Coordinates of N, CA, C and O in Angstrom, one line a residue:
F1 N -11.6 3.3 10.4 CA -10.4 2.4 10.3 C -11.0 1.2 9.5 O -11.9 0.8 9.6
H2 N -10.1 0.8 8.7 CA -10.4 -0.3 7.9 C -9.3 -1.1 7.7 O -8.4 -0.8 7.3
N3 N -9.4 -2.5 8.2 CA -8.3 -3.4 8.3 C -8.3 -4.3 7.1 O -9.0 -5.4 7.1
Y4 N -7.4 -3.6 6.1 CA -7.5 -4.5 4.9 C -6.8 -5.8 5.0 O -6.9 -6.5 4.0
K5 N -6.1 -5.8 5.9 CA -5.5 -7.2 5.9 C -6.1 -8.3 6.6 O -5.8 -9.2 5.7
T6 N -7.3 -7.9 7.1 CA -8.1 -9.1 7.5 C -9.5 -9.0 6.7 O -10.0 -10.2 6.1
A7 N -9.9 -7.8 6.1 CA -11.1 -7.5 5.6 C -11.0 -7.7 4.3 O -11.9 -7.4 3.3
G8 N -10.0 -7.3 3.4 CA -9.6 -7.4 2.4 C -9.7 -5.7 1.8 O -10.1 -5.0 2.5
I9 N -9.4 -5.7 0.6 CA -9.5 -4.1 0.0 C -10.2 -4.4 -1.5 O -9.7 -5.2 -2.5
N10 N -10.8 -3.5 -2.0 CA -11.4 -3.7 -3.1 C -10.4 -3.0 -4.1 O -9.8 -2.0 -3.9
E11 N -10.7 -3.3 -5.6 CA -9.9 -2.7 -6.5 C -9.9 -1.2 -6.4 O -9.2 -0.5 -7.0
T12 N -11.1 -0.8 -6.6 CA -11.4 0.9 -6.7 C -10.6 1.6 -5.7 O -9.9 2.5 -6.0
M13 N -10.3 1.3 -4.5 CA -9.7 1.9 -3.3 C -8.4 1.5 -3.8 O -7.3 2.8 -3.6
L14 N -8.0 0.6 -4.1 CA -6.5 0.4 -4.5 C -6.0 1.1 -5.7 O -5.4 1.9 -5.6
R15 N -7.0 1.2 -6.5 CA -6.6 2.2 -7.9 C -6.4 3.6 -7.4 O -5.7 4.5 -8.0
D16 N -7.2 4.3 -6.4 CA -7.3 5.6 -5.9 C -6.0 5.5 -5.1 O -5.4 6.5 -5.4
W17 N -5.7 4.6 -4.0 CA -4.4 4.8 -3.7 C -3.3 4.8 -4.6 O -2.4 5.9 -4.5
V18 N -3.4 4.1 -5.5 CA -2.3 3.9 -6.4 C -2.0 5.3 -7.2 O -1.1 5.8 -7.8
G19 N -3.2 6.0 -7.5 CA -3.4 7.2 -8.5 C -2.7 8.4 -7.5 O -2.3 9.2 -7.9
Q20 N -2.8 8.2 -6.4 CA -2.3 9.3 -5.2 C -0.7 9.1 -4.7 O 0.0 10.1 -4.8
V21 N -0.3 7.7 -4.6 CA 1.3 7.7 -4.5 C 2.0 6.8 -5.2 O 3.2 6.7 -5.2
G22 N 1.3 5.9 -6.2 CA 2.1 5.2 -6.7 C 2.1 3.8 -6.3 O 2.3 3.6 -5.2
W23 N 2.0 2.8 -7.3 CA 1.9 1.5 -6.8 C 3.2 1.0 -6.3 O 3.6 0.3 -5.4
Q24 N 4.5 1.6 -6.6 CA 5.9 1.3 -6.1 C 6.0 1.4 -4.9 O 6.5 0.8 -3.8
V25 N 5.2 2.8 -4.2 CA 5.2 3.2 -2.7 C 4.2 2.1 -1.8 O 4.6 1.7 -0.9
L26 N 3.2 1.7 -2.5 CA 2.0 1.0 -1.8 C 2.3 -0.5 -1.7 O 2.0 -1.1 -0.8
L27 N 3.4 -1.1 -2.5 CA 3.5 -2.5 -2.6 C 4.8 -2.7 -2.0 O 5.9 -2.1 -1.9
N28 N 4.8 -3.4 -0.6 CA 5.9 -3.9 0.3 C 6.5 -4.9 -0.5 O 6.2 -6.0 -0.2
R29 N 7.7 -4.4 -0.9 CA 8.7 -5.4 -1.5 C 9.9 -5.9 -0.8 O 10.7 -6.2 -1.1
R30 N 9.6 -5.7 0.8 CA 10.4 -5.9 1.9 C 10.3 -6.9 2.6 O 10.9 -7.5 3.5
G31 N 8.8 -7.3 2.6 CA 8.3 -8.2 3.4 C 8.4 -9.7 3.0 O 8.7 -10.0 1.9
M32 N 7.8 -10.4 3.9 CA 7.8 -11.9 3.8 C 6.8 -12.2 2.7 O 7.0 -13.3 1.8
M33 N 5.8 -11.7 2.5 CA 4.8 -11.8 1.2 C 5.5 -11.7 -0.2 O 5.2 -12.4 -0.8
W34 N 6.2 -10.6 -0.2 CA 6.9 -10.4 -1.3 C 8.0 -11.6 -1.9 O 7.9 -11.8 -2.9
R35 N 8.3 -12.1 -0.8 CA 9.5 -13.1 -0.9 C 9.0 -14.5 -1.4 O 9.4 -15.1 -2.2
K36 N 7.4 -14.4 -1.3 CA 6.9 -15.7 -1.6 C 6.2 -15.6 -3.0 O 5.8 -16.6 -4.0
V37 N 6.2 -14.3 -3.8 CA 5.8 -14.1 -4.9 C 6.7 -14.9 -6.1 O 8.1 -14.5 -5.9
P38 N 6.1 -15.3 -7.0 CA 7.3 -16.1 -7.9 C 8.2 -15.2 -8.6 O 7.7 -14.0 -9.2
A39 N 9.0 -15.7 -9.2 CA 9.9 -14.7 -9.8 C 9.5 -14.4 -11.4 O 9.7 -13.0 -11.3
E40 N 8.7 -15.1 -11.9 CA 8.3 -14.6 -13.2 C 7.4 -13.2 -12.9 O 7.4 -12.6 -13.9
V41 N 6.4 -13.3 -11.8 CA 5.5 -12.1 -11.2 C 6.4 -10.8 -11.0 O 6.3 -10.0 -11.4
K42 N 7.5 -11.3 -10.2 CA 8.3 -10.1 -9.9 C 9.0 -9.2 -11.1 O 9.1 -8.1 -11.1
E43 N 9.5 -10.2 -11.9 CA 10.4 -9.6 -13.0 C 9.2 -8.8 -14.1 O 9.9 -8.0 -14.8
T44 N 8.1 -9.0 -14.0 CA 7.0 -8.6 -15.1 C 6.1 -7.6 -14.2 O 4.9 -7.2 -15.0
I45 N 6.1 -7.2 -13.1 CA 5.3 -6.4 -12.5 C 5.1 -5.2 -12.8 O 6.1 -4.4 -13.3
N46 N 3.9 -4.6 -13.0 CA 3.6 -3.5 -13.4 C 2.2 -2.7 -12.7 O 1.9 -3.4 -11.7
E47 N 2.0 -1.7 -12.9 CA 1.1 -1.2 -12.1 C -0.4 -2.2 -12.1 O -0.8 -2.3 -11.2
D48 N -0.8 -2.6 -13.1 CA -2.1 -3.4 -13.1 C -1.8 -4.8 -12.3 O -2.7 -5.3 -11.5
S49 N -0.6 -5.4 -12.5 CA -0.5 -6.8 -12.0 C -0.2 -6.6 -10.3 O -0.7 -7.2 -9.7
A50 N 0.4 -5.2 -10.0 CA 0.5 -5.0 -8.7 C -0.8 -4.7 -7.9 O -0.9 -5.2 -7.0
I51 N -1.7 -4.1 -8.5 CA -3.0 -4.0 -8.0 C -3.7 -5.3 -8.0 O -4.0 -5.6 -6.8
R52 N -3.7 -6.2 -8.9 CA -4.3 -7.7 -8.7 C -3.7 -8.2 -7.8 O -4.3 -8.8 -6.9
L53 N -2.4 -8.2 -7.5 CA -1.6 -9.0 -6.5 C -1.9 -8.3 -5.2 O -2.3 -9.2 -4.3
M54 N -2.1 -6.9 -5.0 CA -2.4 -6.3 -3.6 C -4.0 -6.6 -3.3 O -4.1 -6.8 -2.5
A55 N -4.7 -7.0 -4.1 CA -6.2 -7.2 -4.1 C -6.3 -8.4 -3.8 O -7.0 -8.9 -2.7
E56 N -5.4 -9.3 -4.5 CA -5.5 -11.0 -4.0 C -4.9 -11.0 -2.6 O -5.3 -12.1 -1.9
T57 N -3.7 -10.5 -2.2 CA -3.0 -10.6 -1.3 C -2.7 -9.4 -0.4 O -1.6 -8.6 -0.6
P58 N -3.8 -8.8 0.5 CA -3.6 -7.5 1.0 C -2.3 -7.4 2.0 O -2.0 -6.2 2.1
S59 N -2.0 -8.4 2.5 CA -1.0 -8.5 3.4 C 0.5 -7.9 2.9 O 1.4 -7.6 3.4
I60 N 0.4 -7.7 1.3 CA 1.6 -7.2 0.9 C 1.4 -5.9 0.6 O 2.6 -5.2 0.0
I61 N 0.6 -5.1 1.2 CA 0.5 -3.7 1.1 C 1.3 -3.2 2.2 O 1.2 -3.7 3.3
K62 N 2.1 -2.2 2.1 CA 2.9 -1.6 3.1 C 2.0 -1.1 4.2 O 0.7 -0.4 3.7
R63 N 2.2 -1.1 5.3 CA 1.3 -0.7 6.4 C 2.0 0.6 7.3 O 3.6 0.1 7.4
P64 N 1.5 1.2 8.2 CA 0.3 1.4 7.7 C -0.1 2.6 6.6 O 0.6 3.1 6.0
V65 N -1.4 2.6 6.5 CA -1.9 3.5 5.2 C -2.8 4.6 5.9 O -3.9 3.7 6.3
L66 N -2.6 5.6 5.9 CA -3.3 6.6 6.8 C -3.9 7.6 5.6 O -3.1 8.1 5.0
Q67 N -5.1 7.6 5.8 CA -5.8 8.6 4.7 C -6.3 9.9 5.7 O -7.3 9.3 6.3
H68 N -5.8 10.8 5.2 CA -6.5 12.1 6.3 C -7.0 13.3 5.4 O -6.0 13.7 5.0
Q69 N -8.1 13.4 5.5 CA -8.5 14.5 4.3 C -8.3 14.2 2.8 O -8.4 13.2 2.5
N70 N -7.2 15.0 2.3 CA -6.9 14.6 1.0 C -5.4 14.0 1.0 O -4.7 14.0 -0.1
E71 N -4.8 13.8 1.9 CA -3.6 13.2 2.0 C -3.6 11.7 2.5 O -4.4 11.1 3.2
L72 N -2.6 10.9 1.8 CA -2.5 9.6 2.1 C -1.3 9.2 2.5 O -0.1 9.7 1.8
L73 N -0.7 8.9 3.6 CA 0.5 8.4 4.0 C 0.6 6.8 4.0 O -0.1 6.1 4.6
V74 N 1.9 6.4 3.2 CA 2.1 5.1 3.6 C 3.3 4.6 4.4 O 4.2 5.2 3.8
G75 N 3.1 3.6 5.3 CA 4.3 3.4 6.0 C 4.6 4.4 7.1 O 3.7 5.5 6.9
F76 N 5.3 4.2 8.0 CA 5.2 5.2 9.3 C 6.5 5.9 9.0 O 7.7 5.5 9.0
D77 N 6.2 7.0 9.1 CA 7.3 8.3 9.1 C 7.0 9.0 10.3 O 6.1 10.0 10.3
S78 N 7.7 9.1 11.2 CA 7.6 10.3 12.4 C 7.4 11.7 12.2 O 6.6 12.2 12.6
T79 N 8.3 12.0 11.1 CA 8.1 13.2 10.7 C 6.9 13.9 10.1 O 6.2 14.9 10.4
Q80 N 6.5 13.0 9.2 CA 5.2 13.0 8.5 C 3.9 13.0 9.6 O 3.0 13.9 9.6
Y81 N 4.0 12.0 10.6 CA 2.9 11.9 11.6 C 2.8 12.9 12.6 O 1.7 13.7 12.8
A82 N 4.2 13.8 12.6 CA 4.1 14.9 13.8 C 3.6 16.0 13.0 O 2.8 16.7 13.7
R83 N 3.8 16.1 11.7 CA 3.3 17.4 10.8 C 1.8 17.4 10.9 O 1.0 18.3 11.1
L84 N 1.3 16.0 10.4 CA -0.2 15.9 10.3 C -0.9 15.8 11.6 O -2.0 16.7 11.9
F85 N -0.2 15.6 12.8 CA -1.0 15.5 14.1 C -0.4 16.5 14.9 O -0.7 16.6 16.1
A86 N 0.2 17.7 14.3 CA 0.6 18.8 15.2 C -0.7 19.5 16.1 O -1.6 19.8 15.3
C87 N -0.4 19.7 17.1 CA -1.5 20.6 17.7 C -0.9 22.0 18.0 O 0.3 22.2 18.5
D88 N -1.5 23.1 17.6 CA -1.2 24.3 17.9 C -1.4 25.2 19.0 O -2.5 24.8 19.5

């Protein structure tokens, strides 16, 4: 367990996550922190600037992020979690 909201997150891990799911999935553009981002940043956001923004402001990363074996789940989805944690 790594609480990136309080402990922060390094760029290497962010780049790995972005490589798996894309920065558009990882960046929470519905939350309070996104509303605080200046308009000029929002208008020109791309992969590199999104990674910098998430590294500087970890609470803008969509939660939860669950890394299980080779799979990365971002945000809560009951169907995905049921499949991942299914007991046979």
